[in-house]
XYZ file of C-alpha atoms in Angstrom:
630
model
C -16.718 -129.684 -20.253
C -14.587 -127.454 -22.407
C -17.734 -126.829 -24.189
C -19.272 -125.880 -21.021
C -16.621 -123.617 -19.761
C -16.576 -121.597 -22.645
C -20.370 -120.890 -22.434
C -19.767 -119.550 -19.016
C -16.600 -117.560 -19.942
C -19.211 -116.018 -23.034
C -21.992 -115.404 -20.028
C -19.153 -113.525 -18.270
C -17.944 -111.567 -20.546
C -21.541 -110.472 -22.125
C -21.967 -109.113 -18.649
C -18.905 -107.619 -17.765
C -19.644 -105.698 -21.226
C -23.132 -104.494 -20.197
C -21.977 -103.304 -16.932
C -19.174 -100.981 -18.682
C -22.242 -99.931 -21.639
C -24.366 -99.277 -17.932
C -21.447 -97.462 -16.294
C -20.306 -95.851 -19.350
C -23.903 -94.501 -20.354
C -24.618 -93.585 -16.762
C -21.519 -91.607 -17.240
C -22.461 -89.649 -19.983
C -25.938 -88.887 -18.421
C -24.219 -87.872 -15.450
C -22.371 -85.151 -17.382
C -24.415 -81.843 -18.435
C -23.368 -78.275 -20.052
C -23.996 -75.304 -17.790
C -24.327 -72.287 -19.972
C -23.119 -69.076 -18.029
C -24.425 -66.040 -20.129
C -23.365 -63.059 -19.264
C -23.784 -59.376 -20.716
C -21.547 -56.288 -19.629
C -21.624 -52.708 -20.063
C -24.808 -52.660 -21.634
C -24.936 -48.581 -20.469
C -28.878 -48.353 -20.724
C -29.237 -49.307 -24.548
C -32.253 -50.882 -24.447
C -33.196 -50.824 -27.764
C -31.393 -51.069 -31.228
C -31.298 -47.542 -31.578
C -28.191 -45.213 -31.238
C -29.597 -41.791 -29.730
C -26.546 -39.487 -30.594
C -27.015 -40.371 -34.240
C -30.880 -40.671 -33.912
C -30.766 -43.574 -36.033
C -32.205 -47.675 -35.693
C -28.362 -49.554 -34.987
C -29.308 -53.298 -35.532
C -25.953 -54.230 -34.160
C -26.926 -53.360 -30.353
C -29.682 -53.435 -27.819
C -30.587 -55.575 -24.775
C -34.061 -56.085 -26.480
C -32.065 -58.017 -28.909
C -30.078 -59.613 -26.455
C -33.231 -61.125 -24.687
C -34.171 -62.795 -27.867
C -30.549 -64.567 -27.598
C -30.981 -65.567 -23.691
C -34.698 -67.301 -25.008
C -32.888 -68.989 -27.657
C -30.138 -70.258 -25.095
C -32.700 -71.612 -22.717
C -34.839 -73.106 -25.384
C -31.758 -75.522 -26.020
C -30.732 -76.052 -22.530
C -32.297 -75.975 -19.025
C -29.316 -75.544 -17.305
C -28.802 -71.871 -17.188
C -27.149 -68.965 -15.308
C -28.006 -65.288 -16.599
C -25.227 -62.621 -14.758
C -24.486 -59.118 -15.558
C -21.248 -57.751 -15.480
C -21.899 -54.006 -14.731
C -22.366 -50.413 -16.504
C -26.071 -51.173 -16.800
C -27.925 -48.122 -15.170
C -25.957 -45.236 -16.906
C -24.763 -44.455 -20.472
C -27.432 -43.997 -23.187
C -29.490 -40.703 -23.011
C -31.997 -43.169 -21.578
C -29.921 -43.262 -18.635
C -29.698 -39.541 -18.246
C -33.492 -39.085 -19.102
C -34.490 -40.713 -16.320
C -31.684 -39.114 -13.717
C -32.120 -35.594 -14.716
C -34.229 -34.683 -17.629
C -37.522 -36.658 -16.496
C -36.176 -37.988 -12.901
C -38.306 -41.167 -11.729
C -40.156 -40.874 -8.661
C -39.083 -42.232 -5.026
C -40.754 -45.834 -5.821
C -40.009 -46.264 -9.004
C -36.830 -48.044 -10.654
C -35.098 -47.700 -13.858
C -36.261 -49.004 -16.948
C -32.975 -51.159 -17.626
C -33.770 -52.950 -14.039
C -37.341 -53.612 -14.978
C -35.908 -55.358 -18.406
C -33.339 -57.522 -16.137
C -36.129 -58.598 -13.994
C -38.205 -59.795 -16.695
C -35.560 -61.557 -18.136
C -34.300 -63.626 -15.186
C -31.021 -61.752 -14.353
C -29.847 -64.288 -11.395
C -26.673 -61.402 -10.059
C -24.902 -58.242 -11.233
C -21.907 -56.724 -10.264
C -21.523 -52.923 -9.676
C -19.535 -51.034 -12.470
C -17.891 -47.863 -12.143
C -20.482 -45.676 -14.076
C -22.785 -47.056 -11.147
C -20.765 -44.949 -8.905
C -18.963 -42.452 -10.331
C -21.874 -40.544 -12.831
C -24.867 -40.167 -10.950
C -25.726 -39.868 -6.712
C -25.535 -43.018 -4.578
C -29.299 -42.897 -4.078
C -29.838 -43.392 -7.863
C -27.845 -46.608 -7.601
C -29.624 -47.657 -4.070
C -32.736 -47.033 -5.785
C -31.372 -49.455 -8.591
C -30.504 -51.732 -5.977
C -33.868 -51.454 -4.211
C -35.998 -52.313 -7.574
C -33.820 -55.539 -8.923
C -35.157 -58.985 -8.406
C -31.755 -60.284 -8.327
C -28.515 -59.279 -5.748
C -26.275 -56.859 -6.835
C -22.399 -57.787 -5.184
C -19.083 -56.257 -5.180
C -16.395 -57.489 -2.822
C -14.125 -54.636 -2.729
C -16.685 -51.899 -1.968
C -17.129 -51.067 1.644
C -18.909 -48.675 3.960
C -16.980 -45.148 4.536
C -17.865 -45.480 8.568
C -17.349 -49.401 9.090
C -14.700 -51.022 6.919
C -15.758 -54.355 7.785
C -18.838 -54.312 6.292
C -19.491 -54.383 2.501
C -21.529 -52.007 0.782
C -23.646 -54.752 -0.527
C -23.140 -58.404 -0.410
C -19.473 -59.439 -1.573
C -21.144 -62.644 -3.406
C -23.881 -64.697 -3.693
C -24.419 -68.440 -4.061
C -27.107 -69.561 -6.990
C -28.036 -73.557 -6.295
C -28.917 -75.213 -9.681
C -30.482 -78.841 -9.503
C -28.501 -80.905 -12.036
C -29.297 -84.665 -12.457
C -31.264 -84.210 -9.190
C -28.113 -83.197 -7.754
C -27.579 -79.630 -6.088
C -24.500 -77.971 -8.084
C -23.882 -74.474 -5.630
C -22.275 -71.683 -7.638
C -20.526 -68.822 -6.120
C -20.621 -65.552 -7.827
C -18.786 -62.916 -6.930
C -18.029 -58.810 -8.424
C -15.468 -56.625 -8.518
C -14.788 -52.469 -9.534
C -12.109 -50.443 -10.570
C -10.725 -48.903 -7.375
C -9.783 -45.687 -9.456
C -13.823 -45.399 -9.197
C -13.367 -43.723 -5.715
C -11.329 -40.825 -7.758
C -13.917 -40.903 -10.690
C -16.830 -40.232 -8.235
C -15.024 -38.525 -5.414
C -17.910 -35.636 -4.941
C -20.511 -38.137 -3.978
C -18.787 -41.219 -2.970
C -16.284 -39.906 -0.094
C -17.484 -40.233 3.269
C -19.893 -43.053 2.233
C -17.840 -45.733 0.792
C -14.216 -46.874 0.444
C -13.042 -48.998 -2.617
C -10.409 -51.628 -1.832
C -8.019 -53.065 -4.342
C -9.057 -55.606 -6.598
C -6.357 -58.322 -5.814
C -6.041 -57.936 -2.070
C -10.251 -58.328 -1.983
C -9.985 -61.301 -4.397
C -7.045 -62.844 -2.117
C -9.403 -62.484 0.674
C -12.718 -63.374 -0.568
C -12.706 -65.802 -3.299
C -10.743 -68.891 -1.403
C -13.674 -68.161 1.126
C -16.382 -68.485 -1.238
C -14.354 -71.568 -2.871
C -14.692 -73.590 0.255
C -18.622 -72.717 0.316
C -19.394 -73.843 -3.311
C -18.727 -75.969 -6.403
C -17.855 -73.552 -8.640
C -16.928 -69.534 -8.567
C -17.831 -67.284 -11.034
C -16.094 -64.149 -11.017
C -17.914 -60.833 -12.423
C -14.987 -58.793 -13.059
C -16.237 -54.930 -14.196
C -12.331 -54.574 -14.835
C -10.401 -54.958 -18.299
C -7.481 -57.470 -19.276
C -4.069 -55.908 -18.634
C -0.553 -57.737 -18.091
C 1.241 -54.459 -17.030
C 3.038 -54.279 -13.784
C 0.837 -56.130 -10.763
C 0.702 -52.662 -8.722
C 0.908 -50.498 -11.879
C -2.113 -48.012 -12.404
C -3.341 -49.962 -15.045
C -3.353 -53.452 -13.877
C -4.809 -52.123 -10.866
C -7.863 -50.749 -12.893
C -7.742 -53.918 -15.334
C -7.055 -56.748 -13.005
C -8.808 -59.444 -14.648
C -5.631 -60.596 -16.177
C -4.371 -61.261 -12.657
C -7.570 -62.509 -11.334
C -7.951 -65.637 -13.838
C -4.151 -66.345 -12.275
C -5.997 -67.310 -8.860
C -6.467 -71.227 -8.635
C -10.241 -71.313 -7.352
C -11.727 -69.446 -10.392
C -13.865 -71.227 -12.382
C -15.276 -68.896 -14.874
C -14.369 -65.454 -15.487
C -16.623 -62.563 -16.869
C -14.711 -59.260 -17.516
C -15.587 -56.196 -19.037
C -14.920 -52.338 -18.653
C -12.672 -51.960 -21.894
C -15.905 -52.580 -23.852
C -13.818 -55.229 -25.974
C -14.227 -58.813 -26.850
C -12.228 -61.500 -25.722
C -10.449 -63.450 -26.613
C -10.488 -61.565 -29.893
C -8.860 -58.281 -28.725
C -6.130 -60.013 -25.999
C -5.322 -62.889 -28.315
C -1.434 -61.960 -28.118
C -1.054 -61.829 -24.390
C 1.219 -64.160 -22.717
C -1.415 -66.457 -21.003
C -4.361 -66.239 -23.330
C -5.500 -69.223 -25.397
C -7.590 -67.534 -28.136
C -8.710 -70.905 -29.302
C -10.127 -72.242 -26.082
C -11.443 -68.923 -24.570
C -9.044 -69.163 -21.394
C -6.425 -66.814 -19.768
C -4.231 -68.980 -17.721
C -6.841 -71.822 -18.386
C -9.576 -70.306 -16.806
C -12.735 -70.186 -19.567
C -13.125 -66.144 -19.930
C -15.660 -63.887 -21.651
C -15.701 -60.368 -22.510
C -19.080 -59.705 -24.249
C -18.493 -55.964 -25.729
C -20.837 -53.365 -24.953
C -24.358 -51.546 -25.364
C -25.606 -54.834 -25.790
C -23.825 -55.664 -29.122
C -23.377 -59.454 -28.032
C -24.101 -62.188 -25.403
C -21.374 -63.664 -24.061
C -21.494 -67.577 -22.784
C -19.518 -70.028 -20.711
C -20.357 -73.396 -21.426
C -19.045 -75.686 -18.717
C -19.607 -79.454 -18.955
C -19.865 -80.752 -15.210
C -20.207 -83.682 -13.448
C -21.009 -85.115 -9.773
C -19.288 -87.740 -8.345
C -19.512 -88.725 -4.809
C -20.691 -85.246 -3.766
C -18.109 -83.388 -5.679
C -18.826 -81.767 -8.996
C -15.845 -81.685 -11.695
C -15.512 -79.589 -15.107
C -14.902 -81.819 -17.518
C -14.651 -79.758 -20.444
C -15.645 -76.158 -21.530
C -16.623 -73.806 -24.517
C -16.364 -70.003 -24.745
C -18.876 -68.472 -27.252
C -20.087 -65.010 -28.425
C -23.374 -64.367 -29.886
C -23.237 -61.492 -31.554
C -26.095 -59.028 -32.213
C -26.905 -57.977 -36.010
C -29.452 -57.866 -38.119
C -30.434 -61.419 -38.236
C -31.133 -60.987 -34.502
C -34.810 -59.875 -33.699
C -35.660 -57.610 -31.326
C -37.790 -58.845 -28.368
C -41.431 -57.198 -28.285
C -41.819 -57.765 -24.527
C -38.618 -55.739 -24.129
C -39.772 -53.256 -26.801
C -42.983 -53.127 -24.810
C -41.545 -52.292 -21.142
C -39.244 -49.456 -22.777
C -41.291 -48.166 -25.367
C -42.724 -45.202 -23.391
C -39.259 -43.820 -22.048
C -37.361 -44.760 -25.798
C -39.900 -42.349 -27.686
C -39.746 -39.834 -24.876
C -35.947 -39.482 -25.564
C -36.023 -39.528 -29.293
C -38.136 -36.686 -29.005
C -35.633 -35.057 -26.866
C -32.732 -35.661 -28.745
C -34.265 -34.000 -32.026
C -34.855 -30.578 -29.856
C -33.156 -28.126 -31.876
C -30.827 -25.541 -29.996
C -28.953 -23.626 -32.687
C -26.697 -23.835 -35.758
C -23.352 -24.515 -36.708
C -21.515 -22.929 -39.768
C -18.602 -25.685 -40.079
C -18.756 -29.633 -39.917
C -18.254 -30.633 -36.591
C -15.994 -34.034 -36.806
C -13.589 -35.857 -34.803
C -11.914 -37.116 -38.206
C -8.442 -35.767 -37.232
C -8.762 -34.836 -33.863
C -5.950 -37.088 -32.918
C -3.421 -35.435 -35.302
C -4.310 -31.874 -35.314
C -6.677 -29.341 -33.589
C -10.106 -29.736 -34.271
C -13.574 -28.628 -34.627
C -14.755 -31.022 -31.601
C -12.245 -30.262 -29.044
C -12.738 -26.670 -30.299
C -16.401 -26.108 -29.459
C -15.659 -27.962 -26.042
C -13.385 -25.554 -25.228
C -15.237 -22.844 -26.379
C -17.822 -23.329 -24.097
C -16.275 -24.090 -21.496
C -14.190 -20.924 -21.202
C -17.340 -19.038 -22.347
C -18.724 -20.232 -18.923
C -15.702 -20.006 -16.854
C -15.210 -16.288 -17.988
C -18.491 -15.298 -16.381
C -18.152 -17.635 -13.389
C -14.585 -16.116 -12.668
C -15.136 -12.438 -13.746
C -15.114 -11.247 -10.086
C -13.789 -12.956 -6.564
C -10.932 -14.739 -5.716
C -9.710 -16.382 -8.760
C -10.517 -13.126 -10.982
C -6.848 -12.305 -11.567
C -5.890 -15.787 -13.192
C -5.775 -16.578 -16.789
C -8.305 -19.271 -17.352
C -7.297 -22.396 -20.056
C -9.529 -25.524 -20.982
C -8.900 -29.006 -21.434
C -11.378 -31.488 -23.855
C -11.012 -34.525 -25.298
C -12.124 -36.141 -28.482
C -14.163 -38.845 -26.994
C -15.400 -40.784 -30.090
C -12.201 -40.855 -32.428
C -11.992 -44.277 -33.638
C -11.188 -46.798 -31.704
C -10.497 -48.893 -34.431
C -14.316 -48.704 -35.435
C -14.977 -46.840 -38.629
C -18.197 -46.050 -37.195
C -17.121 -44.487 -33.725
C -16.707 -40.693 -34.838
C -18.045 -37.308 -33.809
C -20.283 -36.340 -36.888
C -22.151 -32.930 -36.470
C -22.487 -31.624 -39.609
C -22.743 -28.028 -40.706
C -26.610 -26.475 -40.187
C -29.031 -27.243 -37.206
C -27.845 -28.610 -34.041
C -29.798 -30.627 -31.686
C -29.567 -32.037 -28.214
C -28.503 -35.024 -29.899
C -25.959 -33.590 -31.821
C -24.354 -32.311 -28.672
C -24.351 -35.847 -27.012
C -22.128 -36.868 -30.023
C -19.811 -34.273 -29.237
C -19.948 -34.854 -25.506
C -20.962 -38.342 -24.267
C -20.286 -38.440 -21.289
C -22.567 -37.353 -17.829
C -19.307 -35.274 -16.877
C -19.616 -32.179 -14.265
C -17.472 -29.547 -14.541
C -14.699 -28.924 -12.479
C -11.798 -26.312 -12.242
C -7.992 -27.140 -11.018
C -5.394 -24.254 -10.562
C -2.107 -25.508 -11.674
C 1.213 -23.750 -12.455
C 3.057 -23.749 -16.252
C 5.285 -26.846 -15.231
C 1.888 -28.884 -14.161
C 0.313 -27.925 -17.289
C 3.211 -29.400 -19.299
C 3.175 -32.790 -17.204
C -0.380 -32.692 -18.360
C 0.312 -32.760 -21.899
C 2.895 -34.913 -21.667
C 0.452 -37.315 -20.628
C -1.919 -36.272 -23.540
C 1.131 -37.053 -26.029
C 1.319 -40.616 -25.148
C -1.245 -40.437 -27.812
C 1.483 -41.116 -30.522
C 3.814 -43.919 -31.089
C 7.785 -42.651 -31.289
C 8.308 -42.099 -34.999
C 12.011 -42.516 -35.823
C 12.955 -40.330 -38.857
C 16.054 -42.517 -40.162
C 13.615 -45.429 -40.656
C 12.748 -45.937 -44.254
C 9.704 -48.039 -43.624
C 5.836 -46.804 -43.225
C 5.339 -45.827 -39.705
C 2.072 -45.813 -37.405
C 1.701 -41.851 -35.857
C -1.260 -42.892 -33.560
C -0.730 -45.576 -30.246
C -3.634 -48.046 -30.593
C -3.572 -48.608 -26.733
C -3.952 -45.057 -26.094
C -7.515 -44.225 -25.667
C -8.829 -40.913 -27.386
C -10.819 -39.621 -24.374
C -7.393 -39.303 -22.935
C -6.149 -37.219 -25.555
C -6.958 -33.559 -23.756
C -6.280 -30.632 -26.064
C -5.702 -27.210 -23.800
C -6.702 -24.222 -25.114
C -5.514 -20.559 -23.965
C -1.824 -21.713 -24.465
C 0.287 -22.531 -27.578
C 2.150 -25.665 -27.935
C 3.961 -28.096 -30.380
C 4.243 -32.079 -29.606
C 7.645 -33.463 -30.589
C 6.521 -37.261 -31.933
C 10.398 -37.864 -32.451
C 10.923 -37.858 -28.812
C 10.554 -40.167 -25.958
C 7.307 -40.254 -24.005
C 7.652 -37.425 -21.329
C 9.977 -35.331 -23.344
C 7.614 -34.466 -26.248
C 6.092 -30.692 -25.272
C 8.138 -28.080 -26.971
C 7.959 -24.228 -27.268
C 4.617 -24.237 -24.887
C 3.890 -20.484 -24.214
C 1.220 -18.319 -22.943
C 0.614 -15.003 -24.939
C 4.240 -15.552 -26.228
C 6.001 -16.375 -22.898
C 7.258 -19.831 -22.054
C 5.356 -21.691 -19.156
C 7.048 -21.587 -16.204
C 6.617 -23.137 -12.434
C 5.689 -18.789 -11.145
C 3.049 -19.071 -13.866
C -0.522 -19.969 -12.293
C -3.558 -20.936 -14.004
C -7.061 -22.033 -13.789
C -7.692 -24.991 -16.078
C -11.277 -26.136 -16.586
C -12.119 -29.985 -16.932
C -14.418 -32.489 -15.649
C -15.060 -34.337 -12.860
C -13.359 -37.831 -14.359
C -10.072 -35.750 -15.166
C -9.791 -34.020 -11.979
C -10.470 -37.044 -9.687
C -7.201 -38.568 -11.482
C -9.104 -40.512 -14.322
C -6.477 -41.293 -17.042
C -3.660 -41.007 -14.644
C -2.524 -37.166 -15.504
C 0.174 -36.472 -12.933
C -1.038 -33.385 -11.801
C -4.854 -33.923 -11.685
C -3.706 -37.323 -9.364
C -2.032 -34.686 -7.017
C -4.081 -32.233 -6.906
C -7.996 -31.412 -5.933
C -10.056 -29.049 -8.015
C -10.418 -25.236 -6.401
C -13.845 -25.361 -7.896
C -16.437 -28.204 -7.846
C -19.878 -26.477 -8.511
C -22.721 -29.259 -7.987
C -24.833 -30.679 -10.413
C -23.293 -28.179 -13.431
C -22.928 -30.621 -16.338
C -19.984 -30.387 -18.947
C -22.305 -31.253 -21.785
C -25.207 -29.078 -20.805
C -22.547 -25.979 -20.588
C -22.065 -26.626 -24.585
C -26.122 -26.836 -25.121
C -26.051 -23.310 -23.242
C -23.467 -21.846 -25.172
C -25.094 -22.893 -28.441
C -28.112 -21.566 -27.550
C -27.061 -18.182 -26.396
C -25.228 -17.610 -29.629
C -27.501 -19.177 -32.040
C -24.845 -19.666 -34.723
C -21.398 -21.080 -33.713
C -18.272 -21.586 -36.031
C -15.777 -23.508 -34.223
C -12.717 -23.400 -36.748
C -10.216 -24.815 -35.042
C -7.380 -22.227 -33.622
C -4.391 -24.482 -34.096
C -2.980 -23.494 -30.836
C -1.077 -26.906 -31.077
C 0.459 -28.865 -33.513
C 2.918 -32.292 -34.359
C 6.534 -30.205 -34.600
C 7.579 -30.742 -38.293
C 10.362 -32.984 -38.885
C 12.133 -34.936 -42.019
C 12.087 -38.546 -42.383
C 13.259 -41.258 -44.190
C 9.758 -43.041 -44.604
C 5.987 -41.965 -44.847
C 3.968 -41.561 -41.660
C 0.567 -42.751 -41.516
C -2.646 -42.954 -39.181
C -5.926 -44.349 -39.192
C -9.405 -42.640 -38.970
C -12.867 -42.508 -40.520
C -12.811 -43.447 -44.108
C -14.727 -40.798 -45.793
C -12.548 -38.244 -43.718
C -10.891 -36.904 -47.040
C -14.244 -35.471 -48.253
C -13.868 -33.293 -44.735
C -10.076 -32.769 -45.855
C -10.864 -31.533 -49.032
C -13.724 -29.492 -48.211
C -11.651 -27.584 -45.891
C -8.590 -27.386 -47.942
C -6.410 -28.860 -44.988
C -3.057 -29.719 -46.445
C -0.428 -32.416 -45.552
C -2.554 -35.247 -45.922
C -3.309 -37.853 -48.382
C -5.522 -41.036 -48.594
C -3.608 -43.957 -49.088
C -6.247 -47.289 -48.663
C -8.873 -48.511 -46.514
C -7.568 -51.314 -44.328
C -9.063 -54.640 -43.337
C -11.318 -52.754 -40.359
C -12.918 -50.656 -42.680
C -10.584 -47.689 -41.345
C -9.304 -45.372 -43.836
C -5.377 -44.962 -43.553
C -3.862 -41.486 -44.095
C -0.394 -40.148 -45.205
C 0.476 -37.375 -42.807
C 3.302 -34.903 -44.601
C 5.411 -33.919 -41.583
C 7.850 -32.060 -42.763
C 5.558 -29.020 -43.126
C 3.026 -29.022 -40.386
C 3.511 -25.858 -38.487
C 2.650 -23.767 -41.200
């Protein structure tokens, strides 16, 4: 009897073990990985080619991204492909199809054809979709796409209850025979309304991202199993109601309980690498406040991937685990022939276009020193804008006002040794001018008084860290959080910037023809539609509207016309501004192109010496701040 009972117990034990093994195996089979693949800020870089440099660039290009997409699909049948905006504008392909050889009414952009071929399932609208080209051009893209564009904070101006596009889309994936409903929702910075005011006003309104998110995301979560946010908005931990956080709201979107995955962009950075020090960011896990997040660079430089391990249980889906990955484009990633075939015609036309000669320069036009002293890159822009304005306002209402011009060095580092304007002495082509002025901005003219000009310059002066003259340790001059495209240099006046002072009190000795700038002095100031619309948060431009806004007059074309008119230019800086000299106990350094010393020696620029090359390949230079005004 004892043996019989033991045998029964043995059978029972084996039976229970088999049930456990079967249950565990079923559970393991039931859990699957959903790979969410994302691009952002591709900006019409279809091919591995930098049109500004007129060179092959093996680190960019959607044709390479598509090779990575196909590779991911071969590894996993459960994938989702999304784009986070800023796709139809950017490279000269975008400009060519919009302005040089405009696509016809029944055509769509080449980038949309490529995305259709790649099988994108949704995209959101970026700020450059809105601010640079007409709304007709965006609507052509939307009409030509085989996938939906979504945006939950763009409404129609004549009916604020109606969205410009659908706020979200719901995509169903069949995983292990079960339907997984994925809600995809998009957002764009509300400041786009200011940046593209001329053609957006009266057509759409753009609401605050977080206010819209709080209305739409909970609604979407009720209808779906997963919520994926396409946030064409950067990452900032600035106070939630600040200008910066309203533009770059992804940090706060991640704090919403309903969000399962977050795609972000706009900053052209990489998450988590560039944001590892922010509170709430787990760089190893790739999360912001626990939400898997990816920001995949720009220009087709990387494919961002969020792998979600999902499991269905009694009609409810659960995310068991996640992994955040970046697949970076380099020389080992092949350019896909199918995308090359789609892009080749316009690619070849653009190369021919950028090689068109327009004149000569007697001086190297580089941005190497443009954030520490007057430079030829801002000088040539300001010279061209003043040349245009002097003709435009020779007569009429504003002919008695003195004219100033504002320009920024657009390509001036960004902690990348390759990201500088470099147009060398000799022939100048159309491509060279796009290196000098990379954006498709249109000309705008403001009317401002002397005090407002000083306010404008105070915002520019945030380019610098405050330097303590008493510190014996080395201090870094340039503020790494400040974008070079916001460092406006204003020509037509003279001024100094005192970097030993606090923000807001740095502009000194500002004068016009020897007279200090005052509130009762009135000026015209030539700028662009981005700045005039409040871009960069320059107080006078936020508060004032332009007095002159000619339609379709592009800043870059003014520079081309100026060079063609003169034949040969010599944009030697007039040094109308400088950093104020001061004595300091320690060294003051800045980072620039690693070969900037060649330029410094060629033009005998004093007060700068080479220190070293840093870990990012940038050159480190010492600035002798005791003798900058001579």
